[in-house]
Amino acid sequence: MSLNANIQEGDNKFRQYLFFWGGQLFSMLGSNIVQFVLILWISFETESELMLGLSSLVAFGPFLVLGPIAGILVDRLNRKLIIFSADATIAVTTVAAIVLFYTNNMTLYWFFIIIALRGIGDTFHYTAVGAMMPTMVPQKHLSRMNGINSLANGVVRIIGPAIAAGFLAIGGGGLLRHAHLLWMDIATFAIALVPLILITIPKVSSALEKGEKISFFKDFKDALLTIKGINGLFPLLVMFMFVNFFFTPFGTLLPLFVVKTHFGFEADYAIVVAFLQAGTVIGSLIMTFFKGFKKKALSSYLAIMWAFSIFTTLYFLPSNELWMVNGKFWLMGAITFLIVIVLPMINVSLITAFQIIIPQEKLGRTMSVLGTLSSAIQPIAMLLSGVIGEYTGIPIVYLVSGILGVVLCSILWLTTKASSLDQTLNEQIEEMKQLSLSSVQETPQSSAQEN
């Protein structure tokens, strides 16, 4: 195939990906609305740190258990079918929630079933979408596309809670307003379905077409060997186990930190979430217009230190009602903004690095195993943050988590070879440049021989 034909094919795949990506933004908007409604429901229904931590565990559990399996299946089976099945599962749970709210039968039992099923759908959806991206987006655009994706996600996560909070404030009474709002998720699912049906997702490999049997153990072992074989990746993985562990209380307990500790309401929580997502948007904007850091591991470590340090300051916010009347939730929102503004820099840098250094035919399973291992102890953090927060208060949990995060991550960075990933990545990029240059030089010679 000629160079021009290769370029044209690559551009066509990229256009199809952008079409698909646009539909997914609508779907994400609906999902964020559902998430906002369900979190507020359990926060006001129970006012329990333990129940909030347990709900996070149930929602996250499927990713931890099924993540490696999802990665293996995504590398082996039809990715379009996997995405459709996952999205359809999530849509069915939304319909179930609508019915339960309409009939006033929503209970903790049904709540946990719904969020568990949504967690299963999300696990397969994001694994498949993450694996298909480098097959449709040119390598030179990966970092910028990851930045744009993070930016768009942040905007959607601002709009979603704002729509939900506004609707809940002016909607009908009782649980009916929750049910009315959830219909938006069904509408956005239908919108996202159109691009998914129309695009063509490239096949990397198919065990079924080759007559091979899918061996989960073999593929899981292969992913582990891939991780072990990349210099600097394993110690960085261990560091992110600690990052995920000590950051978990922040997201898990934030709704009750607003509602219970600081006497807030739906609109107040929406303000804090808006600031939080604004930080994500600004951080993503930086990564969109900035080509990325050359030393991705080092920049990620420094960003982690920043986030944990700011995290500890939430402890010092006065929690008396009078202060909240005067100061509202703007200061709290500003602090969350400063915490999360660096997170897109970490995510975009590392995701781009992984997409470059991990072979495409192994990307799904390896990324899933990375995600599973880095989050392996996160469920313990969800339970502990709920239990400890119940007895000591959320501010204490936030303070201790931030301090331990700084100390342990610094020890890991200084005593391991985590920084070696930067050298590995730069060597891989240089090798890809040389291969690309060789391909360009060979094409004119081939054309001359044909003539």
Coordinates of C-alpha atoms in Angstrom, one line a residue:
M1 CA 0.0 0.0 0.0
S2 CA 1.4 3.4 -0.9
L3 CA 2.2 6.2 1.6
N4 CA -0.7 8.3 0.4
A5 CA -3.1 5.4 0.7
N6 CA -1.9 4.7 4.3
I7 CA -2.4 8.4 5.2
Q8 CA -5.9 8.4 3.7
E9 CA -6.9 5.3 5.5
G10 CA -5.5 6.7 8.8
D11 CA -7.4 10.0 8.3
N12 CA -10.6 8.0 7.6
K13 CA -10.2 6.0 10.8
F14 CA -9.6 9.2 12.8
R15 CA -12.8 10.8 11.4
Q16 CA -14.8 7.8 12.4
Y17 CA -13.3 7.8 15.9
L18 CA -14.3 11.5 16.3
F19 CA -17.9 10.7 15.1
F20 CA -18.0 7.9 17.7
W21 CA -16.4 10.0 20.4
G22 CA -19.0 12.8 19.9
G23 CA -21.8 10.3 20.5
Q24 CA -20.1 9.0 23.6
L25 CA -20.1 12.5 25.1
F26 CA -23.9 12.5 25.1
S27 CA -23.9 9.1 26.7
M28 CA -21.5 10.3 29.4
L29 CA -23.8 13.3 30.1
G30 CA -26.7 11.0 30.8
S31 CA -24.5 8.7 32.9
N32 CA -23.3 11.6 35.0
I33 CA -26.8 12.7 35.7
V34 CA -27.7 9.2 36.9
Q35 CA -24.6 9.1 39.1
F36 CA -25.4 12.5 40.6
V37 CA -29.0 11.5 41.4
L38 CA -28.1 8.1 42.9
I39 CA -25.3 9.6 45.1
L40 CA -27.5 12.3 46.5
W41 CA -30.3 9.7 47.1
I42 CA -28.1 7.5 49.3
S43 CA -26.5 10.5 51.0
F44 CA -29.8 12.0 52.1
E45 CA -31.4 8.6 52.7
T46 CA -28.8 7.2 55.0
E47 CA -26.5 10.1 56.1
S48 CA -23.9 7.3 56.7
E49 CA -20.3 7.4 55.8
L50 CA -20.3 3.6 55.9
M51 CA -23.1 3.2 53.4
L52 CA -21.5 5.8 51.1
G53 CA -18.2 3.8 51.3
L54 CA -20.0 0.6 50.7
S55 CA -21.8 2.0 47.6
S56 CA -18.5 3.1 46.2
L57 CA -17.1 -0.4 46.8
V58 CA -20.1 -2.1 45.1
A59 CA -19.8 0.2 42.1
F60 CA -16.1 -0.3 41.8
G61 CA -16.0 -4.0 42.6
P62 CA -16.8 -5.2 39.1
F63 CA -13.8 -3.3 37.6
L64 CA -11.5 -5.0 40.1
V65 CA -12.9 -8.5 39.6
L66 CA -13.8 -8.3 35.9
G67 CA -11.2 -5.9 34.6
P68 CA -8.6 -8.5 33.5
I69 CA -11.3 -10.6 31.9
A70 CA -12.7 -7.6 30.1
G71 CA -9.3 -6.8 28.8
I72 CA -8.7 -10.3 27.5
L73 CA -12.1 -10.4 25.8
V74 CA -11.6 -6.9 24.3
D75 CA -8.4 -8.1 22.7
R76 CA -10.0 -11.2 21.3
L77 CA -13.6 -10.5 20.4
N78 CA -15.7 -7.9 18.5
R79 CA -15.2 -4.6 20.2
K80 CA -18.2 -3.0 18.7
L81 CA -20.4 -5.8 20.1
I82 CA -18.8 -5.5 23.5
I83 CA -19.4 -1.7 23.7
F84 CA -23.0 -2.1 22.6
S85 CA -23.7 -4.9 25.1
A86 CA -22.1 -2.8 27.9
D87 CA -24.1 0.4 27.0
A88 CA -27.3 -1.6 26.7
T89 CA -26.8 -3.1 30.2
I90 CA -26.3 0.4 31.7
A91 CA -29.4 1.7 29.9
V92 CA -31.5 -1.2 31.4
T93 CA -30.4 -0.3 34.9
T94 CA -31.5 3.2 34.3
V95 CA -35.0 2.0 33.3
A96 CA -35.1 -0.1 36.4
A97 CA -34.2 2.9 38.6
I98 CA -36.9 4.9 36.8
V99 CA -39.5 2.3 37.6
L100 CA -38.4 2.0 41.2
F101 CA -38.5 5.8 41.8
Y102 CA -41.9 6.1 40.0
T103 CA -43.4 3.3 42.3
N104 CA -41.6 4.6 45.4
N105 CA -39.9 1.2 45.8
M106 CA -36.3 2.3 45.7
T107 CA -34.5 0.6 48.6
L108 CA -30.8 0.0 49.5
Y109 CA -31.2 -3.5 48.2
W110 CA -32.2 -2.4 44.7
F111 CA -29.8 0.6 44.8
F112 CA -26.8 -1.8 45.3
I113 CA -28.0 -4.1 42.5
I114 CA -28.3 -1.2 40.1
I115 CA -24.9 0.3 40.8
A116 CA -23.2 -3.1 40.6
L117 CA -24.7 -3.8 37.2
R118 CA -23.7 -0.3 36.0
G119 CA -20.2 -1.1 37.3
I120 CA -20.1 -4.2 35.2
G121 CA -21.2 -2.3 32.1
D122 CA -18.7 0.5 32.7
T123 CA -15.9 -2.0 33.1
F124 CA -16.4 -3.5 29.6
H125 CA -17.3 -0.2 28.0
Y126 CA -14.2 1.7 29.1
T127 CA -11.9 -1.2 28.5
A128 CA -13.1 -1.6 24.9
V129 CA -13.1 2.1 24.1
G130 CA -9.6 2.6 25.6
A131 CA -8.2 -0.3 23.5
M132 CA -9.8 0.8 20.3
M133 CA -8.5 4.4 20.5
P134 CA -4.8 3.8 19.4
T135 CA -6.1 1.7 16.5
M136 CA -8.1 4.7 15.1
V137 CA -6.1 7.7 16.3
P138 CA -2.7 8.4 14.7
Q139 CA 0.2 8.2 17.2
K140 CA 1.1 11.8 16.7
H141 CA -2.3 12.8 17.9
L142 CA -2.6 10.5 20.8
S143 CA -1.5 12.9 23.5
R144 CA -3.6 15.7 22.2
M145 CA -6.6 13.5 21.8
N146 CA -6.3 12.2 25.3
G147 CA -6.1 15.8 26.5
I148 CA -9.2 16.7 24.5
N149 CA -11.0 13.6 25.8
S150 CA -10.2 14.6 29.4
L151 CA -11.3 18.2 28.7
A152 CA -14.6 17.1 27.2
N153 CA -15.2 14.7 30.0
G154 CA -14.6 17.4 32.5
V155 CA -17.1 19.8 30.8
V156 CA -19.7 17.0 30.7
R157 CA -19.2 16.4 34.4
I158 CA -19.8 20.0 35.1
I159 CA -22.9 20.2 33.0
G160 CA -24.4 16.9 34.3
P161 CA -24.6 17.8 38.0
A162 CA -25.7 21.4 37.1
I163 CA -28.6 20.0 35.0
A164 CA -29.4 17.5 37.7
A165 CA -29.3 20.0 40.6
G166 CA -31.3 22.6 38.7
F167 CA -34.0 20.0 37.8
L168 CA -34.2 18.6 41.3
A169 CA -34.6 22.2 42.7
I170 CA -37.5 23.0 40.4
G171 CA -38.9 19.6 39.7
G172 CA -41.9 17.8 41.2
G173 CA -41.9 16.6 44.8
G174 CA -40.6 13.4 46.2
L175 CA -38.9 10.7 44.2
L176 CA -40.9 11.5 41.0
R177 CA -38.4 14.3 40.2
H178 CA -35.6 11.7 40.3
A179 CA -37.4 9.4 37.9
H180 CA -38.2 12.3 35.4
L181 CA -34.5 13.3 35.4
L182 CA -33.2 9.8 34.6
W183 CA -35.0 9.7 31.3
M184 CA -32.2 11.9 30.0
D185 CA -29.9 8.9 30.2
I186 CA -32.1 6.8 27.9
A187 CA -32.2 9.7 25.4
T188 CA -28.4 10.1 25.4
F189 CA -28.0 6.3 25.0
A190 CA -30.1 6.4 21.9
I191 CA -28.0 9.3 20.5
A192 CA -24.7 7.5 21.2
L193 CA -26.0 4.3 19.5
V194 CA -26.1 5.9 16.1
P195 CA -22.3 6.5 15.6
L196 CA -21.6 3.1 17.2
I197 CA -23.7 1.3 14.6
L198 CA -22.2 3.3 11.6
I199 CA -18.5 3.2 12.3
T200 CA -16.0 0.4 11.6
I201 CA -13.7 -0.5 14.5
P202 CA -10.4 -2.1 13.3
K203 CA -9.7 -5.7 14.4
V204 CA -6.4 -6.3 16.0
S205 CA -6.8 -10.1 16.5
S206 CA -9.6 -12.5 16.9
A207 CA -9.3 -15.8 18.6
L208 CA -12.6 -17.0 17.3
E209 CA -11.7 -16.4 13.6
K210 CA -8.3 -18.2 14.1
G211 CA -10.0 -21.2 15.8
E212 CA -8.1 -20.6 19.0
K213 CA -9.5 -21.1 22.5
I214 CA -9.4 -18.1 24.8
S215 CA -7.2 -18.8 27.7
F216 CA -7.7 -16.3 30.4
F217 CA -4.8 -17.6 32.5
K218 CA -2.4 -17.5 29.6
D219 CA -3.5 -14.0 28.5
F220 CA -3.4 -12.7 32.1
K221 CA 0.1 -14.1 32.5
D222 CA 1.1 -12.5 29.1
A223 CA -0.1 -9.1 30.4
L224 CA 2.0 -9.5 33.6
L225 CA 5.1 -10.4 31.6
T226 CA 4.5 -7.4 29.4
I227 CA 4.3 -5.1 32.5
K228 CA 7.4 -6.8 34.0
G229 CA 9.3 -6.4 30.7
I230 CA 8.9 -2.6 30.5
N231 CA 11.6 -1.0 32.5
G232 CA 10.3 1.3 35.3
L233 CA 6.6 0.3 34.9
F234 CA 6.2 -2.1 37.8
P235 CA 7.5 0.3 40.5
L236 CA 5.3 3.0 39.1
L237 CA 2.4 0.6 39.3
V238 CA 3.1 0.0 43.0
M239 CA 3.2 3.8 43.5
F240 CA -0.2 4.2 41.9
M241 CA -1.6 1.5 44.2
F242 CA -0.8 3.9 47.1
V243 CA -2.1 6.9 45.1
N244 CA -5.5 5.2 44.5
F245 CA -5.7 4.0 48.1
F246 CA -5.1 7.3 49.8
F247 CA -7.1 9.4 47.3
T248 CA -10.1 7.1 47.6
P249 CA -11.5 8.8 50.7
F250 CA -11.6 12.1 48.8
G251 CA -14.2 11.0 46.2
T252 CA -15.9 8.5 48.4
L253 CA -16.7 10.8 51.3
L254 CA -17.1 14.1 49.5
P255 CA -20.9 14.0 49.3
L256 CA -21.2 13.6 53.0
F257 CA -18.4 16.1 53.6
V258 CA -20.7 18.6 52.0
V259 CA -24.1 17.4 53.2
K260 CA -23.3 16.1 56.7
T261 CA -20.0 17.8 57.9
H262 CA -20.9 21.2 56.4
F263 CA -24.7 21.1 56.4
G264 CA -25.1 21.4 52.7
F265 CA -27.9 20.7 50.2
E266 CA -28.1 19.5 46.6
A267 CA -27.2 22.9 45.2
D268 CA -24.2 23.2 47.5
Y269 CA -22.9 19.8 46.4
A270 CA -23.4 20.8 42.8
I271 CA -21.2 23.9 43.4
V272 CA -18.4 21.9 44.8
V273 CA -18.7 19.3 42.0
A274 CA -18.7 22.2 39.5
F275 CA -15.4 23.5 40.9
L276 CA -14.0 20.1 41.0
Q277 CA -14.8 19.4 37.3
A278 CA -13.6 22.9 36.4
G279 CA -10.2 21.9 37.7
T280 CA -10.4 18.8 35.4
V281 CA -11.3 21.1 32.5
I282 CA -8.5 23.5 33.0
G283 CA -6.0 20.7 33.5
S284 CA -7.2 19.1 30.4
L285 CA -7.0 22.3 28.4
I286 CA -3.4 22.6 29.4
M287 CA -2.8 19.0 28.1
T288 CA -4.8 19.7 24.9
F289 CA -2.7 22.7 23.8
F290 CA 0.5 21.5 25.3
K291 CA 2.1 18.5 23.6
G292 CA 2.8 16.9 26.9
F293 CA 5.8 16.5 29.3
K294 CA 8.9 14.8 28.0
K295 CA 9.5 13.2 31.4
K296 CA 6.0 11.8 32.0
A297 CA 6.8 9.8 35.1
L298 CA 8.6 12.7 36.8
S299 CA 5.9 15.2 36.0
S300 CA 3.3 12.7 37.3
Y301 CA 5.1 12.2 40.6
L302 CA 5.3 16.0 41.1
A303 CA 1.6 16.4 40.3
I304 CA 0.8 13.7 42.9
M305 CA 2.8 15.5 45.6
W306 CA 0.8 18.7 44.8
A307 CA -2.6 17.0 44.9
F308 CA -1.9 15.2 48.2
S309 CA -0.6 18.4 49.8
I310 CA -3.6 20.5 48.9
F311 CA -5.9 17.5 49.9
T312 CA -4.8 17.9 53.6
T313 CA -6.1 21.5 53.7
L314 CA -9.7 20.4 53.6
Y315 CA -9.2 19.4 57.2
F316 CA -8.9 23.0 58.2
L317 CA -12.3 24.2 56.8
P318 CA -14.5 25.3 59.7
S319 CA -17.6 23.1 59.9
N320 CA -20.0 25.3 62.0
E321 CA -23.2 26.3 60.4
L322 CA -22.6 30.1 60.7
W323 CA -19.4 30.0 58.8
M324 CA -21.1 28.1 56.0
V325 CA -23.9 30.7 55.8
N326 CA -21.3 33.4 55.4
G327 CA -18.7 31.6 53.3
K328 CA -20.9 29.2 51.5
F329 CA -19.1 26.4 49.6
W330 CA -17.0 28.5 47.3
L331 CA -13.8 28.1 49.4
M332 CA -14.3 24.3 49.5
G333 CA -14.9 24.3 45.8
A334 CA -11.7 26.3 45.2
I335 CA -9.6 23.8 47.2
T336 CA -11.1 20.8 45.3
F337 CA -10.2 22.8 42.1
L338 CA -6.6 23.0 43.1
I339 CA -6.5 19.3 44.0
V340 CA -7.8 18.0 40.7
I341 CA -6.3 20.4 38.3
V342 CA -3.2 18.3 38.1
L343 CA -5.0 14.9 37.7
P344 CA -5.6 15.3 33.9
M345 CA -1.8 15.9 33.6
I346 CA -1.1 12.6 35.3
N347 CA -3.8 10.6 33.5
V348 CA -3.0 12.0 30.0
S349 CA 0.7 11.6 30.4
L350 CA 0.6 8.0 31.6
I351 CA -2.2 6.8 29.3
T352 CA -0.3 8.2 26.3
A353 CA 2.9 6.6 27.5
F354 CA 1.1 3.2 27.9
Q355 CA -0.5 3.5 24.5
I356 CA 2.9 4.0 22.9
I357 CA 5.0 1.4 24.8
I358 CA 2.5 -1.4 25.0
P359 CA 2.0 -3.5 21.8
Q360 CA -1.5 -2.8 20.3
E361 CA -2.4 -6.5 20.2
K362 CA -1.8 -6.7 24.0
L363 CA -3.1 -3.2 24.9
G364 CA -6.6 -4.2 26.2
R365 CA -5.5 -7.0 28.5
T366 CA -2.4 -5.1 29.7
M367 CA -4.2 -1.9 30.4
S368 CA -6.9 -3.8 32.3
V369 CA -4.3 -5.7 34.4
L370 CA -2.6 -2.4 35.1
G371 CA -5.9 -0.8 36.2
T372 CA -6.8 -3.8 38.3
L373 CA -3.5 -4.1 40.1
S374 CA -3.2 -0.3 40.7
S375 CA -6.7 -0.4 42.2
A376 CA -6.3 -3.8 44.0
I377 CA -6.3 -2.3 47.5
Q378 CA -8.8 0.5 46.7
P379 CA -11.9 -1.5 48.0
I380 CA -10.2 -1.7 51.4
A381 CA -9.8 2.1 51.4
M382 CA -13.5 2.5 50.5
L383 CA -14.5 0.4 53.5
L384 CA -12.0 1.9 55.9
S385 CA -12.8 5.5 54.9
G386 CA -16.4 4.8 55.7
V387 CA -15.8 3.0 59.0
I388 CA -13.1 5.4 60.2
G389 CA -15.1 8.5 59.0
E390 CA -18.1 7.2 61.0
Y391 CA -16.1 7.4 64.2
T392 CA -13.5 10.1 63.8
G393 CA -15.2 12.4 61.3
I394 CA -14.4 12.9 57.6
P395 CA -11.9 15.8 58.2
I396 CA -9.5 13.5 60.1
V397 CA -9.7 10.9 57.4
Y398 CA -8.8 13.6 54.8
L399 CA -5.8 14.9 56.8
V400 CA -4.2 11.5 57.5
S401 CA -4.8 10.3 53.9
G402 CA -3.0 13.3 52.4
I403 CA 0.0 13.1 54.8
L404 CA 0.5 9.3 54.3
G405 CA 0.1 9.8 50.5
V406 CA 2.9 12.3 50.4
V407 CA 5.2 10.2 52.6
L408 CA 4.8 6.8 51.1
C409 CA 4.8 7.9 47.4
S410 CA 8.0 9.9 48.0
I411 CA 9.7 6.9 49.6
L412 CA 8.7 4.7 46.6
W413 CA 9.9 7.3 44.1
L414 CA 13.3 7.8 45.8
T415 CA 14.0 4.1 46.5
T416 CA 12.8 2.4 43.2
K417 CA 13.4 2.7 39.5
A418 CA 10.0 4.3 38.8
S419 CA 11.7 7.2 37.0
S420 CA 13.2 4.7 34.5
L421 CA 9.9 4.7 32.6
D422 CA 10.8 8.0 31.1
Q423 CA 14.0 6.6 29.5
T424 CA 12.0 3.6 28.2
L425 CA 9.3 5.8 26.7
N426 CA 11.8 8.1 25.0
E427 CA 13.7 5.2 23.5
Q428 CA 10.4 3.7 22.1
I429 CA 9.4 7.1 20.6
E430 CA 12.8 7.4 18.9
E431 CA 12.5 3.9 17.5
M432 CA 9.0 4.7 16.1
K433 CA 10.4 7.8 14.5
Q434 CA 13.2 5.8 12.8
L435 CA 10.7 3.2 11.5
S436 CA 8.4 6.0 10.1
L437 CA 11.4 7.7 8.4
S438 CA 12.5 4.4 6.9
S439 CA 8.9 3.8 5.6
V440 CA 8.8 7.2 3.9
Q441 CA 12.2 6.7 2.3
E442 CA 11.3 3.2 0.9
T443 CA 8.0 4.3 -0.6
P444 CA 9.4 6.4 -3.5
Q445 CA 11.9 3.6 -4.3
S446 CA 9.0 1.1 -4.6
S447 CA 7.0 3.4 -6.8
A448 CA 10.0 4.0 -9.1
Q449 CA 10.5 0.2 -9.5
E450 CA 6.8 -0.3 -10.3
N451 CA 7.1 2.4 -13.0

